[in-house]
């Protein structure tokens, strides 16, 4: 009679799982499985074994997109801005340097105690002489990274890696009006690719550069050009490492990105900064109105902003090598531009490249 009654809840209530929790757990587990698969592919590539392309199905892409990567990226961004105690900075940064192979001898400030938080360390500046800008070639690499793909755009499709393509129009969005850009008046029936080409005899070219976590995270102007327009696509923040880029078709079209378009001496020129997991923050130095990875966004939407106004008819002039923007961690930059048919890339797929080195020339 002195025993206390034990009140228990029904078994159904104890094990009740909400759909959101199931999606997060399943999606996270599957993402881990994909990471393991990527690791195995990297080992095969190191042995020189060619890996066949195996694209993800629609349900696999949907499952991956169910993981709240935008929320996780915002949380990671806030964590990166937390000031670390002085005694903890060197151990934390040293672990990161060892993991990703960071060369701190190139940093403008080599003392690890100088960086108050991870965000400052990610966005560290380099010594002026660390990245000499090539003066001979017309187009240079805007950042450090790995060349995933390059070449001529064909049939309105662009390769993100060998054998995996995405739609040029889906990536850049609808064509901008000729009032804002110096485009030629192409006939309406022409393909989207031909509408971008402003001069007869020119072709459209592309180059994809992947920035790893250990790379220098700022990016610069790849040539002398004028930026006329910015288009911001809110979207997913899936990983853009080469393994995932080989697995998900139109990965860059799914992810959040900032498209800068304008013109150079040969016609149309664009630079697109593609966001990724933990890289929701994309900053363009001359665009104070840009805010990426916002909590509220509409799927499939985009925001346009013109740099041409009554006071500024030309847009934003950029010189080759000039600071343009930065990522927080690492991501991908895609160049799509118009050039004469004799333009040649001085690259090899898979090679490492550094900011300031030549991409190609006439």
Tab-separated table of C-alpha atoms in Angstrom:
chain	number	residue	atom	x	y	z
A	1	UNK	CA	0.000	0.000	0.000
A	2	UNK	CA	3.005	2.339	0.465
A	3	UNK	CA	4.201	1.776	-3.088
A	4	UNK	CA	3.966	4.733	-5.451
A	5	UNK	CA	1.980	4.346	-8.612
A	6	UNK	CA	4.016	4.461	-11.811
A	7	UNK	CA	2.242	6.463	-14.505
A	8	UNK	CA	3.274	5.416	-18.015
A	9	UNK	CA	2.345	6.900	-21.348
A	10	UNK	CA	0.987	4.747	-24.140
A	11	UNK	CA	3.699	3.140	-26.257
A	12	UNK	CA	2.422	4.957	-29.334
A	13	UNK	CA	3.056	8.355	-27.727
A	14	UNK	CA	6.551	7.465	-26.557
A	15	UNK	CA	7.720	6.421	-30.007
A	16	UNK	CA	5.797	9.026	-31.972
A	17	UNK	CA	8.097	10.506	-34.619
A	18	UNK	CA	7.264	13.530	-36.671
A	19	UNK	CA	7.815	13.369	-40.451
A	20	UNK	CA	10.384	16.179	-40.237
A	21	UNK	CA	12.528	14.183	-37.802
A	22	UNK	CA	12.330	11.100	-40.009
A	23	UNK	CA	13.392	13.130	-43.061
A	24	UNK	CA	16.318	14.727	-41.230
A	25	UNK	CA	17.563	11.422	-39.798
A	26	UNK	CA	17.143	9.546	-43.078
A	27	UNK	CA	18.571	12.350	-45.174
A	28	UNK	CA	21.543	12.819	-42.860
A	29	UNK	CA	22.305	9.104	-42.881
A	30	UNK	CA	22.086	8.965	-46.639
A	31	UNK	CA	24.352	12.008	-46.971
A	32	UNK	CA	26.920	10.166	-44.831
A	33	UNK	CA	26.618	7.136	-47.087
A	34	UNK	CA	27.233	9.354	-50.124
A	35	UNK	CA	30.346	10.807	-48.475
A	36	UNK	CA	31.679	7.263	-48.068
A	37	UNK	CA	30.915	6.523	-51.730
A	38	UNK	CA	32.745	9.722	-52.740
A	39	UNK	CA	35.780	8.595	-50.766
A	40	UNK	CA	35.856	5.260	-52.601
A	41	UNK	CA	35.611	7.057	-55.954
A	42	UNK	CA	38.542	9.296	-55.027
A	43	UNK	CA	40.649	6.249	-54.231
A	44	UNK	CA	39.817	4.720	-57.640
A	45	UNK	CA	40.725	7.975	-59.411
A	46	UNK	CA	44.095	8.088	-57.627
A	47	UNK	CA	44.817	4.640	-59.060
A	48	UNK	CA	44.003	5.904	-62.556
A	49	UNK	CA	40.807	3.856	-62.855
A	50	UNK	CA	38.081	5.659	-64.829
A	51	UNK	CA	34.841	5.829	-62.855
A	52	UNK	CA	31.600	5.492	-64.860
A	53	UNK	CA	29.013	8.239	-64.419
A	54	UNK	CA	26.114	7.207	-62.181
A	55	UNK	CA	23.485	9.918	-61.808
A	56	UNK	CA	21.189	10.237	-58.818
A	57	UNK	CA	17.522	9.421	-59.281
A	58	UNK	CA	14.778	11.967	-58.569
A	59	UNK	CA	13.996	10.452	-55.166
A	60	UNK	CA	17.677	10.530	-54.166
A	61	UNK	CA	17.908	14.227	-55.049
A	62	UNK	CA	14.645	14.914	-53.176
A	63	UNK	CA	15.949	13.025	-50.138
A	64	UNK	CA	19.197	14.988	-50.141
A	65	UNK	CA	17.326	18.275	-50.491
A	66	UNK	CA	15.161	17.329	-47.490
A	67	UNK	CA	18.193	17.796	-45.232
A	68	UNK	CA	17.937	21.351	-43.779
A	69	UNK	CA	21.265	22.476	-45.254
A	70	UNK	CA	20.202	26.145	-45.275
A	71	UNK	CA	19.439	26.079	-41.558
A	72	UNK	CA	22.627	24.157	-40.798
A	73	UNK	CA	24.657	26.620	-42.872
A	74	UNK	CA	23.225	29.597	-40.980
A	75	UNK	CA	24.009	27.857	-37.675
A	76	UNK	CA	27.542	27.127	-38.898
A	77	UNK	CA	27.936	30.772	-39.917
A	78	UNK	CA	26.958	31.974	-36.441
A	79	UNK	CA	29.292	29.456	-34.833
A	80	UNK	CA	32.143	30.691	-37.017
A	81	UNK	CA	31.607	34.247	-35.737
A	82	UNK	CA	31.952	33.276	-32.068
A	83	UNK	CA	35.187	34.756	-30.722
A	84	UNK	CA	37.579	32.059	-29.541
A	85	UNK	CA	39.676	32.444	-26.380
A	86	UNK	CA	43.274	33.307	-27.229
A	87	UNK	CA	44.592	30.037	-25.775
A	88	UNK	CA	42.205	27.984	-27.942
A	89	UNK	CA	42.914	29.660	-31.295
A	90	UNK	CA	46.168	27.960	-32.162
A	91	UNK	CA	44.963	24.369	-31.445
A	92	UNK	CA	41.714	24.875	-33.406
A	93	UNK	CA	43.331	26.547	-36.414
A	94	UNK	CA	46.257	24.117	-36.407
A	95	UNK	CA	43.830	21.206	-36.656
A	96	UNK	CA	42.096	22.885	-39.602
A	97	UNK	CA	45.469	23.606	-41.280
A	98	UNK	CA	46.544	19.976	-40.867
A	99	UNK	CA	43.201	18.585	-42.084
A	100	UNK	CA	42.910	20.680	-45.255
A	101	UNK	CA	46.537	21.404	-46.055
A	102	UNK	CA	46.460	25.184	-45.612
A	103	UNK	CA	49.683	27.034	-46.468
A	104	UNK	CA	49.928	29.742	-43.813
A	105	UNK	CA	53.242	31.032	-45.191
A	106	UNK	CA	51.189	32.757	-47.903
A	107	UNK	CA	48.897	34.495	-45.416
A	108	UNK	CA	49.322	38.224	-44.842
A	109	UNK	CA	49.201	37.465	-41.083
A	110	UNK	CA	50.809	34.145	-40.132
A	111	UNK	CA	50.204	34.496	-36.380
A	112	UNK	CA	47.179	32.275	-35.603
A	113	UNK	CA	46.355	34.270	-32.473
A	114	UNK	CA	45.482	37.243	-34.699
A	115	UNK	CA	42.271	35.583	-36.012
A	116	UNK	CA	39.485	36.098	-33.496
A	117	UNK	CA	37.131	33.506	-34.956
A	118	UNK	CA	36.902	30.841	-37.647
A	119	UNK	CA	35.215	33.243	-40.052
A	120	UNK	CA	38.205	35.593	-39.996
A	121	UNK	CA	40.551	32.649	-40.490
A	122	UNK	CA	38.566	31.370	-43.493
A	123	UNK	CA	38.656	34.821	-45.100
A	124	UNK	CA	42.340	35.457	-44.414
A	125	UNK	CA	44.154	37.734	-46.840
A	126	UNK	CA	47.312	36.798	-48.704
A	127	UNK	CA	50.655	38.521	-49.008
A	128	UNK	CA	50.724	40.780	-52.093
A	129	UNK	CA	53.515	38.776	-53.736
A	130	UNK	CA	51.842	35.408	-53.058
A	131	UNK	CA	49.608	35.586	-56.148
A	132	UNK	CA	51.185	37.473	-59.076
A	133	UNK	CA	48.609	38.308	-61.740
A	134	UNK	CA	49.440	37.088	-65.251
A	135	UNK	CA	49.669	40.073	-67.602
A	136	UNK	CA	50.129	38.107	-70.839
A	137	UNK	CA	46.868	36.137	-70.980
A	138	UNK	CA	43.481	37.823	-71.276
A	139	UNK	CA	41.618	35.640	-68.749
A	140	UNK	CA	43.072	34.557	-65.392
A	141	UNK	CA	41.776	32.326	-62.625
A	142	UNK	CA	39.581	34.363	-60.260
A	143	UNK	CA	40.450	32.112	-57.309
A	144	UNK	CA	42.438	29.196	-55.996
A	145	UNK	CA	40.845	25.830	-56.696
A	146	UNK	CA	40.566	22.767	-58.886
A	147	UNK	CA	39.507	22.850	-62.541
A	148	UNK	CA	36.434	20.624	-62.832
A	149	UNK	CA	35.661	21.360	-66.468
A	150	UNK	CA	36.182	23.859	-69.271
A	151	UNK	CA	35.574	24.248	-72.970
A	152	UNK	CA	33.063	25.473	-75.513
A	153	UNK	CA	29.347	25.566	-74.697
A	154	UNK	CA	27.422	23.284	-77.046
A	155	UNK	CA	23.668	22.815	-77.567
A	156	UNK	CA	22.812	25.150	-74.655
A	157	UNK	CA	24.304	22.615	-72.229
A	158	UNK	CA	27.288	23.184	-69.921
A	159	UNK	CA	29.379	20.430	-68.306
A	160	UNK	CA	29.782	20.687	-64.523
A	161	UNK	CA	32.084	17.648	-64.634
A	162	UNK	CA	32.906	15.286	-67.473
A	163	UNK	CA	29.729	13.624	-68.719
A	164	UNK	CA	27.323	15.527	-66.426
A	165	UNK	CA	25.661	18.648	-67.834
A	166	UNK	CA	23.192	21.361	-66.883
A	167	UNK	CA	21.025	23.776	-68.827
A	168	UNK	CA	22.603	27.137	-69.633
A	169	UNK	CA	19.258	28.943	-69.382
A	170	UNK	CA	18.325	27.273	-66.079
A	171	UNK	CA	21.677	28.269	-64.634
A	172	UNK	CA	21.754	31.925	-65.742
A	173	UNK	CA	17.991	32.511	-65.762
A	174	UNK	CA	15.977	34.371	-68.426
A	175	UNK	CA	17.877	36.677	-70.730
A	176	UNK	CA	18.325	40.214	-69.404
A	177	UNK	CA	16.857	43.051	-71.469
A	178	UNK	CA	19.071	44.712	-74.051
A	179	UNK	CA	18.536	48.053	-72.310
A	180	UNK	CA	20.564	46.819	-69.339
A	181	UNK	CA	23.093	44.802	-71.311
A	182	UNK	CA	24.984	45.536	-74.492
A	183	UNK	CA	23.504	42.483	-76.217
A	184	UNK	CA	22.690	42.411	-79.891
A	185	UNK	CA	19.078	42.154	-80.968
A	186	UNK	CA	18.947	38.445	-81.721
A	187	UNK	CA	15.867	37.002	-83.444
A	188	UNK	CA	13.355	35.523	-80.959
A	189	UNK	CA	13.648	32.078	-82.526
A	190	UNK	CA	17.346	31.789	-81.750
A	191	UNK	CA	18.509	29.517	-78.945
A	192	UNK	CA	19.391	30.978	-75.555
A	193	UNK	CA	23.074	30.330	-76.282
A	194	UNK	CA	22.995	32.288	-79.548
A	195	UNK	CA	21.157	35.168	-77.889
A	196	UNK	CA	24.109	35.653	-75.525
A	197	UNK	CA	26.643	35.903	-78.357
A	198	UNK	CA	26.855	39.542	-79.438
A	199	UNK	CA	29.432	39.402	-82.218
A	200	UNK	CA	29.404	37.349	-85.382
A	201	UNK	CA	32.028	34.614	-85.441
A	202	UNK	CA	32.283	34.378	-81.644
A	203	UNK	CA	31.590	31.310	-79.510
A	204	UNK	CA	30.489	30.800	-75.894
A	205	UNK	CA	32.985	29.246	-73.458
A	206	UNK	CA	32.817	28.049	-69.849
A	207	UNK	CA	35.140	27.139	-66.975
A	208	UNK	CA	34.258	25.574	-63.591
A	209	UNK	CA	36.560	26.050	-60.580
A	210	UNK	CA	35.970	24.198	-57.296
A	211	UNK	CA	37.282	25.825	-54.106
A	212	UNK	CA	38.164	23.283	-51.416
A	213	UNK	CA	37.887	24.197	-47.689
A	214	UNK	CA	41.645	24.708	-47.458
A	215	UNK	CA	41.832	27.116	-50.406
A	216	UNK	CA	42.055	30.903	-50.334
A	217	UNK	CA	38.381	31.948	-50.126
A	218	UNK	CA	38.395	35.368	-51.783
A	219	UNK	CA	37.761	35.675	-55.507
A	220	UNK	CA	38.881	38.356	-57.939
A	221	UNK	CA	38.050	39.742	-61.356
A	222	UNK	CA	39.226	37.284	-64.047
A	223	UNK	CA	39.620	39.996	-66.714
A	224	UNK	CA	38.959	43.646	-67.517
A	225	UNK	CA	35.171	43.885	-67.780
A	226	UNK	CA	32.102	45.872	-66.723
A	227	UNK	CA	29.467	44.352	-64.410
A	228	UNK	CA	26.002	45.529	-65.433
A	229	UNK	CA	23.647	43.201	-63.614
A	230	UNK	CA	23.359	40.901	-60.592
A	231	UNK	CA	20.895	38.023	-60.322
A	232	UNK	CA	20.557	36.172	-57.002
A	233	UNK	CA	18.996	32.688	-56.960
A	234	UNK	CA	18.023	31.498	-53.457
A	235	UNK	CA	18.156	27.715	-53.389
A	236	UNK	CA	19.507	24.581	-51.774
A	237	UNK	CA	22.969	24.386	-50.261
A	238	UNK	CA	24.085	20.913	-51.266
A	239	UNK	CA	27.750	19.982	-51.353
A	240	UNK	CA	29.515	20.904	-54.603
A	241	UNK	CA	32.588	18.701	-54.222
A	242	UNK	CA	33.544	16.801	-57.403
A	243	UNK	CA	31.964	13.554	-56.197
A	244	UNK	CA	28.534	15.155	-55.704
A	245	UNK	CA	28.896	17.168	-58.934
A	246	UNK	CA	29.393	13.851	-60.741
A	247	UNK	CA	26.340	12.365	-59.035
A	248	UNK	CA	23.626	15.077	-59.235
A	249	UNK	CA	22.711	16.452	-62.651
A	250	UNK	CA	22.162	20.232	-62.692
A	251	UNK	CA	23.594	20.506	-59.170
A	252	UNK	CA	24.603	24.134	-59.766
A	253	UNK	CA	21.031	24.954	-60.847
A	254	UNK	CA	19.645	23.570	-57.573
A	255	UNK	CA	22.024	25.521	-55.329
A	256	UNK	CA	21.956	29.135	-54.225
A	257	UNK	CA	24.079	31.309	-56.502
A	258	UNK	CA	24.898	34.882	-57.453
A	259	UNK	CA	25.243	35.582	-61.183
A	260	UNK	CA	27.176	38.682	-62.235
A	261	UNK	CA	26.771	39.531	-65.918
A	262	UNK	CA	28.301	42.223	-68.073
A	263	UNK	CA	30.608	42.600	-71.022
A	264	UNK	CA	34.303	42.617	-71.888
A	265	UNK	CA	36.161	43.543	-75.058
A	266	UNK	CA	34.892	40.455	-76.861
A	267	UNK	CA	31.232	40.638	-75.769
A	268	UNK	CA	29.220	38.836	-73.089
A	269	UNK	CA	30.951	37.894	-69.815
A	270	UNK	CA	29.575	36.363	-66.597
A	271	UNK	CA	30.921	35.131	-63.267
A	272	UNK	CA	28.720	33.016	-61.001
A	273	UNK	CA	29.489	32.281	-57.346
A	274	UNK	CA	27.719	29.038	-56.360
A	275	UNK	CA	26.903	28.429	-52.699
A	276	UNK	CA	27.292	25.069	-50.955
A	277	UNK	CA	26.794	23.368	-47.592
A	278	UNK	CA	28.134	25.669	-44.847
A	279	UNK	CA	28.785	28.310	-47.545
A	280	UNK	CA	25.468	30.129	-47.537
A	281	UNK	CA	27.276	33.436	-47.251
A	282	UNK	CA	28.400	34.903	-50.586
A	283	UNK	CA	29.670	38.467	-50.446
A	284	UNK	CA	30.195	40.834	-53.385
A	285	UNK	CA	32.239	43.825	-52.222
A	286	UNK	CA	30.527	46.488	-54.352
A	287	UNK	CA	26.984	45.136	-53.751
A	288	UNK	CA	25.818	46.106	-50.268
A	289	UNK	CA	22.190	45.128	-51.018
A	290	UNK	CA	23.012	41.452	-51.536
A	291	UNK	CA	21.988	39.121	-48.677
A	292	UNK	CA	22.380	35.384	-49.283
A	293	UNK	CA	20.971	32.382	-47.375
A	294	UNK	CA	18.041	34.357	-46.010
A	295	UNK	CA	15.598	32.360	-43.833
A	296	UNK	CA	12.667	33.301	-46.095
A	297	UNK	CA	12.887	32.513	-49.783
A	298	UNK	CA	10.629	31.224	-52.551
A	299	UNK	CA	11.725	28.091	-54.343
A	300	UNK	CA	12.548	28.762	-57.977
A	301	UNK	CA	12.586	32.544	-57.512
A	302	UNK	CA	15.377	34.999	-58.243
A	303	UNK	CA	16.138	38.645	-57.502
A	304	UNK	CA	17.511	41.054	-60.098
A	305	UNK	CA	19.539	44.200	-59.516
A	306	UNK	CA	20.930	46.529	-62.178
A	307	UNK	CA	24.146	48.478	-61.691
A	308	UNK	CA	23.208	50.778	-64.570
A	309	UNK	CA	21.416	53.933	-63.443
A	310	UNK	CA	20.872	57.508	-64.566
A	311	UNK	CA	24.104	58.512	-62.828
A	312	UNK	CA	26.056	55.440	-63.925
A	313	UNK	CA	25.407	54.399	-67.513
A	314	UNK	CA	28.350	52.015	-67.715
A	315	UNK	CA	27.913	49.788	-64.660
A	316	UNK	CA	30.757	48.675	-62.359
A	317	UNK	CA	34.178	48.584	-64.097
A	318	UNK	CA	36.470	45.792	-62.855
A	319	UNK	CA	40.168	45.444	-63.557
A	320	UNK	CA	41.868	42.063	-63.965
A	321	UNK	CA	42.914	40.787	-60.517
A	322	UNK	CA	40.835	43.325	-58.573
A	323	UNK	CA	39.080	42.066	-55.394
A	324	UNK	CA	35.519	41.046	-56.245
A	325	UNK	CA	34.072	39.002	-53.362
A	326	UNK	CA	34.465	36.124	-50.918
A	327	UNK	CA	32.981	32.857	-49.669
A	328	UNK	CA	32.827	31.583	-46.109
A	329	UNK	CA	34.599	28.190	-46.394
A	330	UNK	CA	34.720	27.011	-50.037
A	331	UNK	CA	32.501	26.584	-53.053
A	332	UNK	CA	32.473	26.889	-56.853
A	333	UNK	CA	32.928	29.639	-59.429
A	334	UNK	CA	31.577	29.279	-62.975
A	335	UNK	CA	32.739	31.539	-65.801
A	336	UNK	CA	30.630	31.747	-68.969
A	337	UNK	CA	31.806	34.182	-71.604
A	338	UNK	CA	31.921	35.039	-75.264
A	339	UNK	CA	35.185	35.023	-77.219
A	340	UNK	CA	36.477	34.589	-80.779
A	341	UNK	CA	36.832	31.083	-82.179
A	342	UNK	CA	40.595	31.105	-81.743
A	343	UNK	CA	40.337	31.407	-77.937
A	344	UNK	CA	42.244	28.584	-76.261
A	345	UNK	CA	42.294	27.365	-72.643
A	346	UNK	CA	45.703	26.623	-71.106
A	347	UNK	CA	44.294	24.024	-68.711
A	348	UNK	CA	43.881	20.356	-67.922
A	349	UNK	CA	40.780	18.923	-66.245
A	350	UNK	CA	41.466	18.145	-62.589
A	351	UNK	CA	44.517	20.389	-62.273
A	352	UNK	CA	45.040	22.678	-59.297
A	353	UNK	CA	45.138	26.363	-60.086
A	354	UNK	CA	45.795	29.520	-58.107
A	355	UNK	CA	44.376	32.981	-58.382
A	356	UNK	CA	46.260	35.054	-60.968
A	357	UNK	CA	47.358	32.110	-63.136
A	358	UNK	CA	46.294	32.000	-66.785
A	359	UNK	CA	43.049	30.307	-67.821
A	360	UNK	CA	43.278	31.078	-71.518
A	361	UNK	CA	43.946	33.601	-74.208
A	362	UNK	CA	43.632	34.387	-77.908
